[in-house]
PDB file of C-alpha atoms and ligand atoms in Angstrom:
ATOM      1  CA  UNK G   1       0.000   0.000   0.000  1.00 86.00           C
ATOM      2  CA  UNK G   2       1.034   3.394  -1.282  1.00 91.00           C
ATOM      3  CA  UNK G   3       1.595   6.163   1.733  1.00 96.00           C
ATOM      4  CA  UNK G   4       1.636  10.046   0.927  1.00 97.00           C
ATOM      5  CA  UNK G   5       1.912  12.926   3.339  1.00 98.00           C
ATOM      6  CA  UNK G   6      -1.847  14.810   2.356  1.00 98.00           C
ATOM      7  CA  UNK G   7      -1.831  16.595   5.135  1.00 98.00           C
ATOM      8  CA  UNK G   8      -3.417  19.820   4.415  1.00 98.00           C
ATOM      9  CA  UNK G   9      -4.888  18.825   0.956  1.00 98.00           C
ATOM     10  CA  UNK G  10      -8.331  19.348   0.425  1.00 99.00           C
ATOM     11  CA  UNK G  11      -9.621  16.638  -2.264  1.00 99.00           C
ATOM     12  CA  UNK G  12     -12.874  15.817  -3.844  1.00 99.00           C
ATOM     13  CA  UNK G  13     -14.120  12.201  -4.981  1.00 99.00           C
ATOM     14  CA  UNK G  14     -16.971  11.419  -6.933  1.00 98.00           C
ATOM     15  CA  UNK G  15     -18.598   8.071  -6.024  1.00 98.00           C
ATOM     16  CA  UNK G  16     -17.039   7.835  -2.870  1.00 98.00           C
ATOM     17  CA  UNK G  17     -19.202   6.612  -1.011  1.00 97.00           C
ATOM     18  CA  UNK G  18     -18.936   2.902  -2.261  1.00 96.00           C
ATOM     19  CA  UNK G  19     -16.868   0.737  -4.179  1.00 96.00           C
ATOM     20  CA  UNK G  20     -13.717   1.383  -5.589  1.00 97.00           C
ATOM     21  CA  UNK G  21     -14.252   5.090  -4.492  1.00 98.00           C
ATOM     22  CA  UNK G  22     -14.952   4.475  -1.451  1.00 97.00           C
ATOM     23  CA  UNK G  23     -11.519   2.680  -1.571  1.00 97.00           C
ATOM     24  CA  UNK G  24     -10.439   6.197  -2.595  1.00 98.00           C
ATOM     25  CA  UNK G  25     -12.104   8.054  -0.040  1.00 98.00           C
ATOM     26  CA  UNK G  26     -10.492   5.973   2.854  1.00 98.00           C
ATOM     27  CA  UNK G  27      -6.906   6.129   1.184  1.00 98.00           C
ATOM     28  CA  UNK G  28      -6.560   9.922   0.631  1.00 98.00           C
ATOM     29  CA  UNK G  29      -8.448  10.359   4.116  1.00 98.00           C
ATOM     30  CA  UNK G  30      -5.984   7.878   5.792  1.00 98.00           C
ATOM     31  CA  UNK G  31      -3.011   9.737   4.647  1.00 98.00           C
ATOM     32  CA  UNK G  32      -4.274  13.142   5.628  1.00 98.00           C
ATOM     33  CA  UNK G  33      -6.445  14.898   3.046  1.00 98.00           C
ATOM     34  CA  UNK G  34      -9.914  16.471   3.948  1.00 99.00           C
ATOM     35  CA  UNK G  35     -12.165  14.538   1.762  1.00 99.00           C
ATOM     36  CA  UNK G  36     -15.706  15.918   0.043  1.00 99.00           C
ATOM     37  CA  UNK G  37     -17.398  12.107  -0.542  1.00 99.00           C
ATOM     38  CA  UNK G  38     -19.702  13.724  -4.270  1.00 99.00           C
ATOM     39  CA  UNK G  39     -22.188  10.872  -4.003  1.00 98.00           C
ATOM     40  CA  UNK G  40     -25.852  10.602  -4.932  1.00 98.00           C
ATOM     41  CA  UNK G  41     -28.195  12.198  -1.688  1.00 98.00           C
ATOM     42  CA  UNK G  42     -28.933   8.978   0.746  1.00 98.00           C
ATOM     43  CA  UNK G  43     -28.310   6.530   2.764  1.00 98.00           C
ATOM     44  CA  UNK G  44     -25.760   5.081   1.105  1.00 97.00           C
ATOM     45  CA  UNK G  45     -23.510   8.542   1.085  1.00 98.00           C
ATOM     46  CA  UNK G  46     -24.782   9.685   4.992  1.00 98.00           C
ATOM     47  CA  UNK G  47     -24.059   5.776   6.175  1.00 98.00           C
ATOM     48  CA  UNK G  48     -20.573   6.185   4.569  1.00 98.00           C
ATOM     49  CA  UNK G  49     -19.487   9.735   6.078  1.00 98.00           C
ATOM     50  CA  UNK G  50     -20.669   8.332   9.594  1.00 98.00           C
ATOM     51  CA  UNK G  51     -18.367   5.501   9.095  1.00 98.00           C
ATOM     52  CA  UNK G  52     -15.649   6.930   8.315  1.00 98.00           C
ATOM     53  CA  UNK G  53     -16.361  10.206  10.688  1.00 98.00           C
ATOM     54  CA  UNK G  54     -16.781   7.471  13.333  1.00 98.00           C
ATOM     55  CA  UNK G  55     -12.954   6.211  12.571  1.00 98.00           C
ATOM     56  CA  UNK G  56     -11.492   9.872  13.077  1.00 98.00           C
ATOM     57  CA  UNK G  57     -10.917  10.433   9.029  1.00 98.00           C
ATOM     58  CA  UNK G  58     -11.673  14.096   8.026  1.00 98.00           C
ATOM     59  CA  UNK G  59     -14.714  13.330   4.930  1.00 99.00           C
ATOM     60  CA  UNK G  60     -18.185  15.209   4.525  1.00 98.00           C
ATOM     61  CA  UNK G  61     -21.052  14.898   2.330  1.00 98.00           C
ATOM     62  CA  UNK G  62     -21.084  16.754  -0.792  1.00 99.00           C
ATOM     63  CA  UNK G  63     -24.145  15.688  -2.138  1.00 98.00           C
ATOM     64  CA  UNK G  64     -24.740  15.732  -5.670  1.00 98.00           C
ATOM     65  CA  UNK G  65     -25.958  14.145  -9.284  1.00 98.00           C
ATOM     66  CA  UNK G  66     -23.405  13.964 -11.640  1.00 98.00           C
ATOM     67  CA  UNK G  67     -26.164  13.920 -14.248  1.00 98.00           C
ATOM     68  CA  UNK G  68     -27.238  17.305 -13.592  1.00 98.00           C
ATOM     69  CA  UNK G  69     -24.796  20.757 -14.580  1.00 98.00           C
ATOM     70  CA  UNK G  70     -26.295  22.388 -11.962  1.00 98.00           C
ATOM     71  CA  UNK G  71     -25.952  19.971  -9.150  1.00 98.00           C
ATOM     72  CA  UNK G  72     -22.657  19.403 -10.087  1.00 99.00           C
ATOM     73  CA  UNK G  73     -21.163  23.663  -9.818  1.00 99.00           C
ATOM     74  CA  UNK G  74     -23.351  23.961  -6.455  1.00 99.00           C
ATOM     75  CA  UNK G  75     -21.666  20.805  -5.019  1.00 99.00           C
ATOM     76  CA  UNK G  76     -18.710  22.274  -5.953  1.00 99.00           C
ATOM     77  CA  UNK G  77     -19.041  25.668  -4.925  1.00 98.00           C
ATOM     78  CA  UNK G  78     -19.904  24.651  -1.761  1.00 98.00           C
ATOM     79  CA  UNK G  79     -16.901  21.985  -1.515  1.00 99.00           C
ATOM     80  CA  UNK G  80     -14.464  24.088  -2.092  1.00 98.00           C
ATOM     81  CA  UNK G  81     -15.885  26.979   0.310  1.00 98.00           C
ATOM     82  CA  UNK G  82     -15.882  24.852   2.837  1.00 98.00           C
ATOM     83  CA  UNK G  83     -12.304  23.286   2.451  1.00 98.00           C
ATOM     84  CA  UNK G  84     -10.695  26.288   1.482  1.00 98.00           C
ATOM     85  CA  UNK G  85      -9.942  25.051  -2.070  1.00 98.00           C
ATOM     86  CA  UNK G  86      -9.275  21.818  -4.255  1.00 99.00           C
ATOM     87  CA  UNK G  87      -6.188  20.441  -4.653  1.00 99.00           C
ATOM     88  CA  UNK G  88      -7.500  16.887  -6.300  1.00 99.00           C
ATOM     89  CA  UNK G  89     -10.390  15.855  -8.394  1.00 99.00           C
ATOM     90  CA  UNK G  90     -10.960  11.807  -8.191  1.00 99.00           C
ATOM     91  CA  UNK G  91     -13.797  11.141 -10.720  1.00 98.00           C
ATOM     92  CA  UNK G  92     -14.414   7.638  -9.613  1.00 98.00           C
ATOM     93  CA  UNK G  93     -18.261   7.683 -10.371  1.00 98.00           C
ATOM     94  CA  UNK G  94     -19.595   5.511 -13.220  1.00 97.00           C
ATOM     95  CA  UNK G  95     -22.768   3.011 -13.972  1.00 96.00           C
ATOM     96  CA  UNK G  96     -23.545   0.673 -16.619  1.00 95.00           C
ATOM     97  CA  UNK G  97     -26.767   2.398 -16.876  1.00 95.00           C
ATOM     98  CA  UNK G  98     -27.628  -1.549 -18.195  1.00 94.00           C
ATOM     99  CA  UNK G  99     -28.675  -3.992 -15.245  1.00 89.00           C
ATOM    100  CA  UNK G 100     -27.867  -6.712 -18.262  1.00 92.00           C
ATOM    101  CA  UNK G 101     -25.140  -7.035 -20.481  1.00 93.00           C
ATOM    102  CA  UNK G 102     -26.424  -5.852 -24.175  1.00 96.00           C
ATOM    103  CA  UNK G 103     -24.032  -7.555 -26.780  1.00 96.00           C
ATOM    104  CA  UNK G 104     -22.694  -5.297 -29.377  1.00 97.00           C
ATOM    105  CA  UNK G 105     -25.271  -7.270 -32.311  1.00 98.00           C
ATOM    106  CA  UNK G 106     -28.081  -5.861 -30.688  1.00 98.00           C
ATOM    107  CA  UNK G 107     -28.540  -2.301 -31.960  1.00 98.00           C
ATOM    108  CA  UNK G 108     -32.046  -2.567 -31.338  1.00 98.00           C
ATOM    109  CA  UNK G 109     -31.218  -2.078 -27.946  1.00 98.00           C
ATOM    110  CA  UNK G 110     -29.073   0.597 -28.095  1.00 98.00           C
ATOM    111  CA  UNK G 111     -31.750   3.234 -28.030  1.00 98.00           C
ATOM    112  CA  UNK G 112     -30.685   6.865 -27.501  1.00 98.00           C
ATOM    113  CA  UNK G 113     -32.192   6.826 -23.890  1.00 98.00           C
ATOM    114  CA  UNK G 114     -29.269   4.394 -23.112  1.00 98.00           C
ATOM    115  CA  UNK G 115     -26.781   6.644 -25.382  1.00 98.00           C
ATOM    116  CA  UNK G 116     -27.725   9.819 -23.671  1.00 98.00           C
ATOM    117  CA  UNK G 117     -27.457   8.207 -20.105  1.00 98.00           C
ATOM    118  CA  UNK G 118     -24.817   6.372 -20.770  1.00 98.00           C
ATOM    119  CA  UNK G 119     -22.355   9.705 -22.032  1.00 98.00           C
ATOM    120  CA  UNK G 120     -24.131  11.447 -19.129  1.00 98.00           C
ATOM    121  CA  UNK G 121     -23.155   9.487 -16.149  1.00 98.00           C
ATOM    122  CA  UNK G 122     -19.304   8.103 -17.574  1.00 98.00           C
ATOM    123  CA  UNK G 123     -18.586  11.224 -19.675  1.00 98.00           C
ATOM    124  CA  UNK G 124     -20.067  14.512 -19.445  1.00 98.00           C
ATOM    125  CA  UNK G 125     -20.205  13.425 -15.701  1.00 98.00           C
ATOM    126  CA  UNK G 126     -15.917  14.244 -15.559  1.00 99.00           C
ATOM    127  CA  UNK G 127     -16.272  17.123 -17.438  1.00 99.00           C
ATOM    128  CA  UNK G 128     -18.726  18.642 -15.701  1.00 99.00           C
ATOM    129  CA  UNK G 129     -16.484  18.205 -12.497  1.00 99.00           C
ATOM    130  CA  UNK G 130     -13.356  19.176 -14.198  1.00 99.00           C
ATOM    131  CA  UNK G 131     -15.018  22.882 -15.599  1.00 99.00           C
ATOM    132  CA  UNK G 132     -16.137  23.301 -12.495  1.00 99.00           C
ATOM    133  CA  UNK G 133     -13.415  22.539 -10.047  1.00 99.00           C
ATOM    134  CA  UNK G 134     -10.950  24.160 -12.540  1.00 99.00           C
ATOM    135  CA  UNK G 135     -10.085  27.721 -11.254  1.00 98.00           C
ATOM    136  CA  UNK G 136      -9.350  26.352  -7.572  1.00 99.00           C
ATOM    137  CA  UNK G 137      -7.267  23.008  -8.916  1.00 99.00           C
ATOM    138  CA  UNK G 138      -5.312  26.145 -11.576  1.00 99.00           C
ATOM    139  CA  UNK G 139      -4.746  28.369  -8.406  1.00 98.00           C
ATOM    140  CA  UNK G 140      -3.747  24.987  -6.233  1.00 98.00           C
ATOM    141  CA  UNK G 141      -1.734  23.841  -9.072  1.00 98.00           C
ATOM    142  CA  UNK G 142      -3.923  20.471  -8.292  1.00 98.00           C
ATOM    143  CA  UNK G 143      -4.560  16.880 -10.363  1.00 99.00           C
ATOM    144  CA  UNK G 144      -7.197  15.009 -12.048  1.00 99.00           C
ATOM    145  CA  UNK G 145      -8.296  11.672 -12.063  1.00 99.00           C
ATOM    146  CA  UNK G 146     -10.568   9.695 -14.411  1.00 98.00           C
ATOM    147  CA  UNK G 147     -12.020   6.514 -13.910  1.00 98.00           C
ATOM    148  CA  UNK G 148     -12.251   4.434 -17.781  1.00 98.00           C
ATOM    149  CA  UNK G 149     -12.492   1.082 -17.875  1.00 97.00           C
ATOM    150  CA  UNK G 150     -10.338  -1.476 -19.930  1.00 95.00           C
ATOM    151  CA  UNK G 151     -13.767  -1.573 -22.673  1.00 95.00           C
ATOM    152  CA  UNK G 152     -12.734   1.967 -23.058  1.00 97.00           C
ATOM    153  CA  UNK G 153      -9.526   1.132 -24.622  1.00 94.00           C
ATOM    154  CA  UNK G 154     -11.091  -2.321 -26.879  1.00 93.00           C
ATOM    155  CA  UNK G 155     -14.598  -2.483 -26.300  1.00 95.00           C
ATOM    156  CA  UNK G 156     -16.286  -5.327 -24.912  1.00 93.00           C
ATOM    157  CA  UNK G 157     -18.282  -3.552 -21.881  1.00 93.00           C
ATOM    158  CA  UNK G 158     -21.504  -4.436 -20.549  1.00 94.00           C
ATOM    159  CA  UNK G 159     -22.956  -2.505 -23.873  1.00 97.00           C
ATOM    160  CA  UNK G 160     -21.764  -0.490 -26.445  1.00 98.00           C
ATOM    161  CA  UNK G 161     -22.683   3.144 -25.113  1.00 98.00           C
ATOM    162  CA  UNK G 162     -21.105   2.611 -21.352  1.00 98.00           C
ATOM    163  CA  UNK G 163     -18.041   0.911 -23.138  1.00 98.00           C
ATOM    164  CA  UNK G 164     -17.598   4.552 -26.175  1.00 98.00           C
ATOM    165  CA  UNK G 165     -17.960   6.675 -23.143  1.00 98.00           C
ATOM    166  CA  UNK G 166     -15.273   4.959 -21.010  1.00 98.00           C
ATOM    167  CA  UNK G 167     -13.079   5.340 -24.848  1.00 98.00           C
ATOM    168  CA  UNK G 168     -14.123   8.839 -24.779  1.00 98.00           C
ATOM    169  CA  UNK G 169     -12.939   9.371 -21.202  1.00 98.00           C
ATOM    170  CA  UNK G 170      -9.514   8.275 -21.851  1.00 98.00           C
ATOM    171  CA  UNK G 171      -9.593  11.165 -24.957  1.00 98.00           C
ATOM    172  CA  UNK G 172     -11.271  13.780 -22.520  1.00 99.00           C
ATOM    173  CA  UNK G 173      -8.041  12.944 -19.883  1.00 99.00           C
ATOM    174  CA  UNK G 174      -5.722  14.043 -22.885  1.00 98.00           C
ATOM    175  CA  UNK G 175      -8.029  17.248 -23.866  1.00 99.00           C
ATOM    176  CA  UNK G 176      -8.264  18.032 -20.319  1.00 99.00           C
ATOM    177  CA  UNK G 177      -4.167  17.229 -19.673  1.00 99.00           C
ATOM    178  CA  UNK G 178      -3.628  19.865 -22.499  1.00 98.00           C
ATOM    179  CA  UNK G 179      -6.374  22.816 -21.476  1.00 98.00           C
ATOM    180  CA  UNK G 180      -5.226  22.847 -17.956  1.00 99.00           C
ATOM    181  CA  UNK G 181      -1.484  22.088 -18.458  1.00 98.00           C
ATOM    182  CA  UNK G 182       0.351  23.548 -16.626  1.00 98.00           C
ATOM    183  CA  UNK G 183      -0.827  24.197 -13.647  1.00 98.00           C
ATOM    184  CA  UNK G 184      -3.108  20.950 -13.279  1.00 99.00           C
ATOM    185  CA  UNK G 185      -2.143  17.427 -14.193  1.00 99.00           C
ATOM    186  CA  UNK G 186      -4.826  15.224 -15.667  1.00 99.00           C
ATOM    187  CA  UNK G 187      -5.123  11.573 -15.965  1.00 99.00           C
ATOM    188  CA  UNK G 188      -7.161   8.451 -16.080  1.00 98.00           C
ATOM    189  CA  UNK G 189      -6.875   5.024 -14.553  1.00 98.00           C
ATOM    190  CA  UNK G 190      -8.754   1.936 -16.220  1.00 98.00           C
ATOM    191  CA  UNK G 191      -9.450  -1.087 -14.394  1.00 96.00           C
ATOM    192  CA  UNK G 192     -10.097  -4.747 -15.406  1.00 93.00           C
ATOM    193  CA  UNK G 193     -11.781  -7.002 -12.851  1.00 92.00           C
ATOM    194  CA  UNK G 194     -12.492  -5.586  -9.202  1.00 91.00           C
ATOM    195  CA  UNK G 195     -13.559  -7.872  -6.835  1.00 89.00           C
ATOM    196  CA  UNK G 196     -16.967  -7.937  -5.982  1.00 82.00           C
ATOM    197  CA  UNK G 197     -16.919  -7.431  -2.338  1.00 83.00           C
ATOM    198  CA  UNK G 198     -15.592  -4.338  -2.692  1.00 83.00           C
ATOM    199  CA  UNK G 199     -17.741  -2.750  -5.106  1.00 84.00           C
ATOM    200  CA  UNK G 200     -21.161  -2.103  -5.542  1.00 85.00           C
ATOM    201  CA  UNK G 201     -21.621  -1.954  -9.547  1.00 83.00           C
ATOM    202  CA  UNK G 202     -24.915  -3.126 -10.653  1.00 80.00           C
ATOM    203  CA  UNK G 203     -23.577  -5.503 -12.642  1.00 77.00           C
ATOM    204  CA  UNK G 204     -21.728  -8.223 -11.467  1.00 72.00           C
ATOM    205  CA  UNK G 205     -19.824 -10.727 -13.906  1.00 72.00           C
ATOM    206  CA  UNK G 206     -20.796 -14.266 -12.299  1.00 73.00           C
ATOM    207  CA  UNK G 207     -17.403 -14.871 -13.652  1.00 81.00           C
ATOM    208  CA  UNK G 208     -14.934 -12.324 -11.986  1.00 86.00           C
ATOM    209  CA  UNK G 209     -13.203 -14.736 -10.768  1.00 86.00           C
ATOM    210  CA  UNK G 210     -12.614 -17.602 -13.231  1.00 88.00           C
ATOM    211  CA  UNK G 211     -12.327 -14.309 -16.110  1.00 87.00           C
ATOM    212  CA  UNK G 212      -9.652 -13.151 -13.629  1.00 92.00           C
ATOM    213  CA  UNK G 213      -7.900 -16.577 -13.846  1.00 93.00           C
ATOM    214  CA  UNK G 214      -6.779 -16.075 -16.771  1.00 93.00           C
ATOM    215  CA  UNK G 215      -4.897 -13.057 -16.177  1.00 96.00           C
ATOM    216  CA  UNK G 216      -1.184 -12.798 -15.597  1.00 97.00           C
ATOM    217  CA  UNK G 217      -1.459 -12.101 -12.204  1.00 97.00           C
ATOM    218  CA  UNK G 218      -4.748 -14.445 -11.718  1.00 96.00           C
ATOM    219  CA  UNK G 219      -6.987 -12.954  -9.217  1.00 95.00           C
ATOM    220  CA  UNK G 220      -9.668  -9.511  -9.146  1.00 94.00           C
ATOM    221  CA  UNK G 221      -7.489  -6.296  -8.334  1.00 96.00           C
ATOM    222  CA  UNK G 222      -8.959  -4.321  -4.789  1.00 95.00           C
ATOM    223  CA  UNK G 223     -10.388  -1.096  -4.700  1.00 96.00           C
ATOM    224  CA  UNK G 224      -7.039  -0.238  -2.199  1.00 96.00           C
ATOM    225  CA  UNK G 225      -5.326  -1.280  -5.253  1.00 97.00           C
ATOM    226  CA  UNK G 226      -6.567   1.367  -7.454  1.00 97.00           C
ATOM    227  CA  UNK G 227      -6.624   3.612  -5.015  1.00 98.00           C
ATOM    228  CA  UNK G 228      -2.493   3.654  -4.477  1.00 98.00           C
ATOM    229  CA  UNK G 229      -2.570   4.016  -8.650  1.00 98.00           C
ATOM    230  CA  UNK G 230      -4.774   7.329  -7.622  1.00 98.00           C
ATOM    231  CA  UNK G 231      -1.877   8.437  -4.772  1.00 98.00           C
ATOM    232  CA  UNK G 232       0.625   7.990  -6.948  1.00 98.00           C
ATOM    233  CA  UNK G 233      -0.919   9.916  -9.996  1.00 98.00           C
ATOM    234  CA  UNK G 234      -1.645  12.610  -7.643  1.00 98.00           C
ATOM    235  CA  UNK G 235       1.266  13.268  -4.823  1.00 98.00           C
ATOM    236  CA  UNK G 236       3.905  12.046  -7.106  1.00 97.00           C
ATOM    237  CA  UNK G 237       3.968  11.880 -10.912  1.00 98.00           C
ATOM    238  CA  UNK G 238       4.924  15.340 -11.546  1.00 98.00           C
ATOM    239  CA  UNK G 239       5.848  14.955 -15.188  1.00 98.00           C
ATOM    240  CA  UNK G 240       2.731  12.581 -16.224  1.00 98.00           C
ATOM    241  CA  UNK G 241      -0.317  14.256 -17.146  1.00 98.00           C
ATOM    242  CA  UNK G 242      -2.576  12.956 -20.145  1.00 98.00           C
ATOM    243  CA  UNK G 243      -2.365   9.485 -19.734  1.00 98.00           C
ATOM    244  CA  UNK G 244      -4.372   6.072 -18.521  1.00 98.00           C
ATOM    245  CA  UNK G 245      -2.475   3.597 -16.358  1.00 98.00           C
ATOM    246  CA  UNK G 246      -3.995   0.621 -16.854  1.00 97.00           C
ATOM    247  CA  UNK G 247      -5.153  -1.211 -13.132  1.00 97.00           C
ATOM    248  CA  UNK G 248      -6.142  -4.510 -15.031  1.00 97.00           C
ATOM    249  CA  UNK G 249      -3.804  -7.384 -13.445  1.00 97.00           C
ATOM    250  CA  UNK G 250      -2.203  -7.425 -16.808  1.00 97.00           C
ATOM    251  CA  UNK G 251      -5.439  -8.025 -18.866  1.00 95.00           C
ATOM    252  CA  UNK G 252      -4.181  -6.064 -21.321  1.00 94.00           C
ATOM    253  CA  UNK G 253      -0.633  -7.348 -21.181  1.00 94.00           C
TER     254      UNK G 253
HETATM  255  N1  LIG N   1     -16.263  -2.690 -10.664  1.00 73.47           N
HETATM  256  C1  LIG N   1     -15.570  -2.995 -11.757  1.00 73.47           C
HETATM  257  O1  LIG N   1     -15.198  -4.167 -11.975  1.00 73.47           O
HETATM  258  C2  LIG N   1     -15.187  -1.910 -12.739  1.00 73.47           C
HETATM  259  C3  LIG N   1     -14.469  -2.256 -13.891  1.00 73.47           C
HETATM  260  C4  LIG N   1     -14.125  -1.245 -14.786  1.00 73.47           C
HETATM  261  C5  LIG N   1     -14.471   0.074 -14.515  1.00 73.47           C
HETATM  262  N2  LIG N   1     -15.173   0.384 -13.386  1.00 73.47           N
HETATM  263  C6  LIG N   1     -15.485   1.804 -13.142  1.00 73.47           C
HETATM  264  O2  LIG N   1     -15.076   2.120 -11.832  1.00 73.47           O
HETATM  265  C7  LIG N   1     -15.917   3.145 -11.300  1.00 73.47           C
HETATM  266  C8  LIG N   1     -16.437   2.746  -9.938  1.00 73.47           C
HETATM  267  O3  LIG N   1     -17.126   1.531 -10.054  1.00 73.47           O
HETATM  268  P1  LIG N   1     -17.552   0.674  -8.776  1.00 73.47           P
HETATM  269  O4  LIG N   1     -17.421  -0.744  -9.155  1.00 73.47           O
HETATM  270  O5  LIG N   1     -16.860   1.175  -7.583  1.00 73.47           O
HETATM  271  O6  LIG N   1     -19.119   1.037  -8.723  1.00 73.47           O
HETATM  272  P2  LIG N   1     -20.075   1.306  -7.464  1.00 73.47           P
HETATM  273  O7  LIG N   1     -21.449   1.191  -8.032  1.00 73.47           O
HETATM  274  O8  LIG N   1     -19.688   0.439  -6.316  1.00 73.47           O
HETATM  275  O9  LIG N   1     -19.778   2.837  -7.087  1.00 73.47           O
HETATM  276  C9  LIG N   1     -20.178   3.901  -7.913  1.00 73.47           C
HETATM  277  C10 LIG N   1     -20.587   5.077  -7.047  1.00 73.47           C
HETATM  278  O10 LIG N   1     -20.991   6.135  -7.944  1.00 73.47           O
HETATM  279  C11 LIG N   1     -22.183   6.700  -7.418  1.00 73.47           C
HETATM  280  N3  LIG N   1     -23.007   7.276  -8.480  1.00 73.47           N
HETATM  281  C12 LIG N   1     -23.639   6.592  -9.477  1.00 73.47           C
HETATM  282  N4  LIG N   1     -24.377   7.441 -10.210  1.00 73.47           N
HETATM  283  C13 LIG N   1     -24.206   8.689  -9.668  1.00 73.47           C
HETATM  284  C14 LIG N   1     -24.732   9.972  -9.984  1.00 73.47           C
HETATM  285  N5  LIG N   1     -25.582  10.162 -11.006  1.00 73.47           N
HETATM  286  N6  LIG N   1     -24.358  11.022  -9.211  1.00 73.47           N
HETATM  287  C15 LIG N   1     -23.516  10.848  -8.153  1.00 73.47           C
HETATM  288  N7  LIG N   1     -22.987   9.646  -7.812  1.00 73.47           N
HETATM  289  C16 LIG N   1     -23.338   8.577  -8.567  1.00 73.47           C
HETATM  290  C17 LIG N   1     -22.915   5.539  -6.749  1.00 73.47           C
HETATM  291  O11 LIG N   1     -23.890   5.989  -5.813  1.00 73.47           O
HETATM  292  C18 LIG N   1     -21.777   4.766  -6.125  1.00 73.47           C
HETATM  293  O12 LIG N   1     -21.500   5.201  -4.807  1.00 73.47           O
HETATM  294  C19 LIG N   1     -17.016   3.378 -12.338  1.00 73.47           C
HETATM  295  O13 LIG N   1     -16.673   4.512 -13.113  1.00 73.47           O
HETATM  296  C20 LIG N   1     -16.976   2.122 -13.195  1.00 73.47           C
HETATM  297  O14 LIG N   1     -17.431   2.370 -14.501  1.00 73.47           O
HETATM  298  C21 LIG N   1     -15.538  -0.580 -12.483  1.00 73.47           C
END
């Protein structure tokens, strides 16, 4: 496990209030960073922050739906009043939009409900952060993360439109890595197979584990896995920004 001295940082993470962000949340917490948890309103977020209040790590609720322009500026408005300023941006949030996998043959299926929601939530969803939180990250000289997936870089995602938004996240990280160069660094991580029990996406592969099998190093990567990929990208790397490290167990190797 990664360690980084965050004391005094003031970071944001979308999604954080389960799964692999949540992995994030705890991580940047741990080593000393106020954390704003940008989760949907509920239980879910509240039962989180309580948690990890409960533990002694410094998080709030910055509640919020990434779907939504204006949610998204207010929650970060009132994020960054409230810490003083942003030094990181984890965009961790994502859904499959899909509670079944739709194979790429089925176009029928494909309607432009599922195309809309799909670039909403996994797309425009980073942007939207990104334009917001992008005059305190400048004046913090701060760093991005994006969340893609490994169907971003070949396809084969739980349907077409979730797997062209992950591809266009990965382009957005290079966009983004050149408009805000170079005061803030930008880039994207892309995971393979995360084990289930530490993840809440609504759909689960049935076979995570024999898939993972087959993988160099055999087994589901952890959501503390990604999250010292995320500590590294943003305490260190000072002369990467625009690229995706890929978090995949060697899937793509
Ligand atoms: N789990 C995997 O195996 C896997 C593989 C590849 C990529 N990913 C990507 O990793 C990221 C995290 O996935 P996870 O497995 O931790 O999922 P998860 O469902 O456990 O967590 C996602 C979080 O995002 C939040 N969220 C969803 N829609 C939102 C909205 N409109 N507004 C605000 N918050 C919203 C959820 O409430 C949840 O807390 C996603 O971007 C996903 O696409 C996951």
């Amino acid at each position: 496990m990664i360690s980084a001295d965050l004391t005094g940082k003031r970071s944001i993470v979308s999604g954080g209030a389960s799964g692999i962000g949540l992995g994030v949340t705890r991580a940047f917490a741990e080593n000393g960073s106020t954390v704003a948890i940008a989760d949907l309103p509920g239980e879910r977020l509240s039962g989180t922050v309580h948690t990890l209040q409960a533990e002694g790590l410094d998080v709030f609720e910055a509640p919020c739906d990434l779907r939504d322009n204006d949610s998204v500026v207010a929650m970060v408005e009132a994020a960054s009043e409230r810490m003083g300023g942003i030094d990181y941006l984890l965009n961790i949030a994502g859904h499959p939009v899909t509670l079944q996998t739709i194979p790429a043959s089925d176009l029928e299926s494909q309607t432009e409900e599922l195309w809309a929601e799909a670039l909403s939530i996994n797309l425009l969803s980073a942007f939207r952060t990104a334009k917001a939180a992008a005059p305190y990250l400048t004046e913090a000289r701060g760093a991005i993360v994006n969340t893609a997936s490994m169907s971003g870089w070949r396809g084969g995602g739980s349907s077409s439109p979730y797997s062209v938004a992950k591809g266009g996240l990965i382009t957005l990280t290079k966009e983004l890595a050149r408009g805000l160069a170079p005061e803030v660094r930008v880039n994207a991580i892309s995971p393979s197979y995360v084990h289930p029990d530490s993840t809440n996406f609504p759909i689960r592969w049935a076979t995570v584990f024999e898939d993972s099998e087959s993988l160099p190093l055999g087994r589901p990567g952890t959501a503390a896995e990604y999250a010292d990929a995320c500590l590294f990208l943003c305490a260190g790397a000072s002369y990467i920004t625009g690229q995706t490290i890929h978090v995949d167990g060697g899937w793509s190797a």
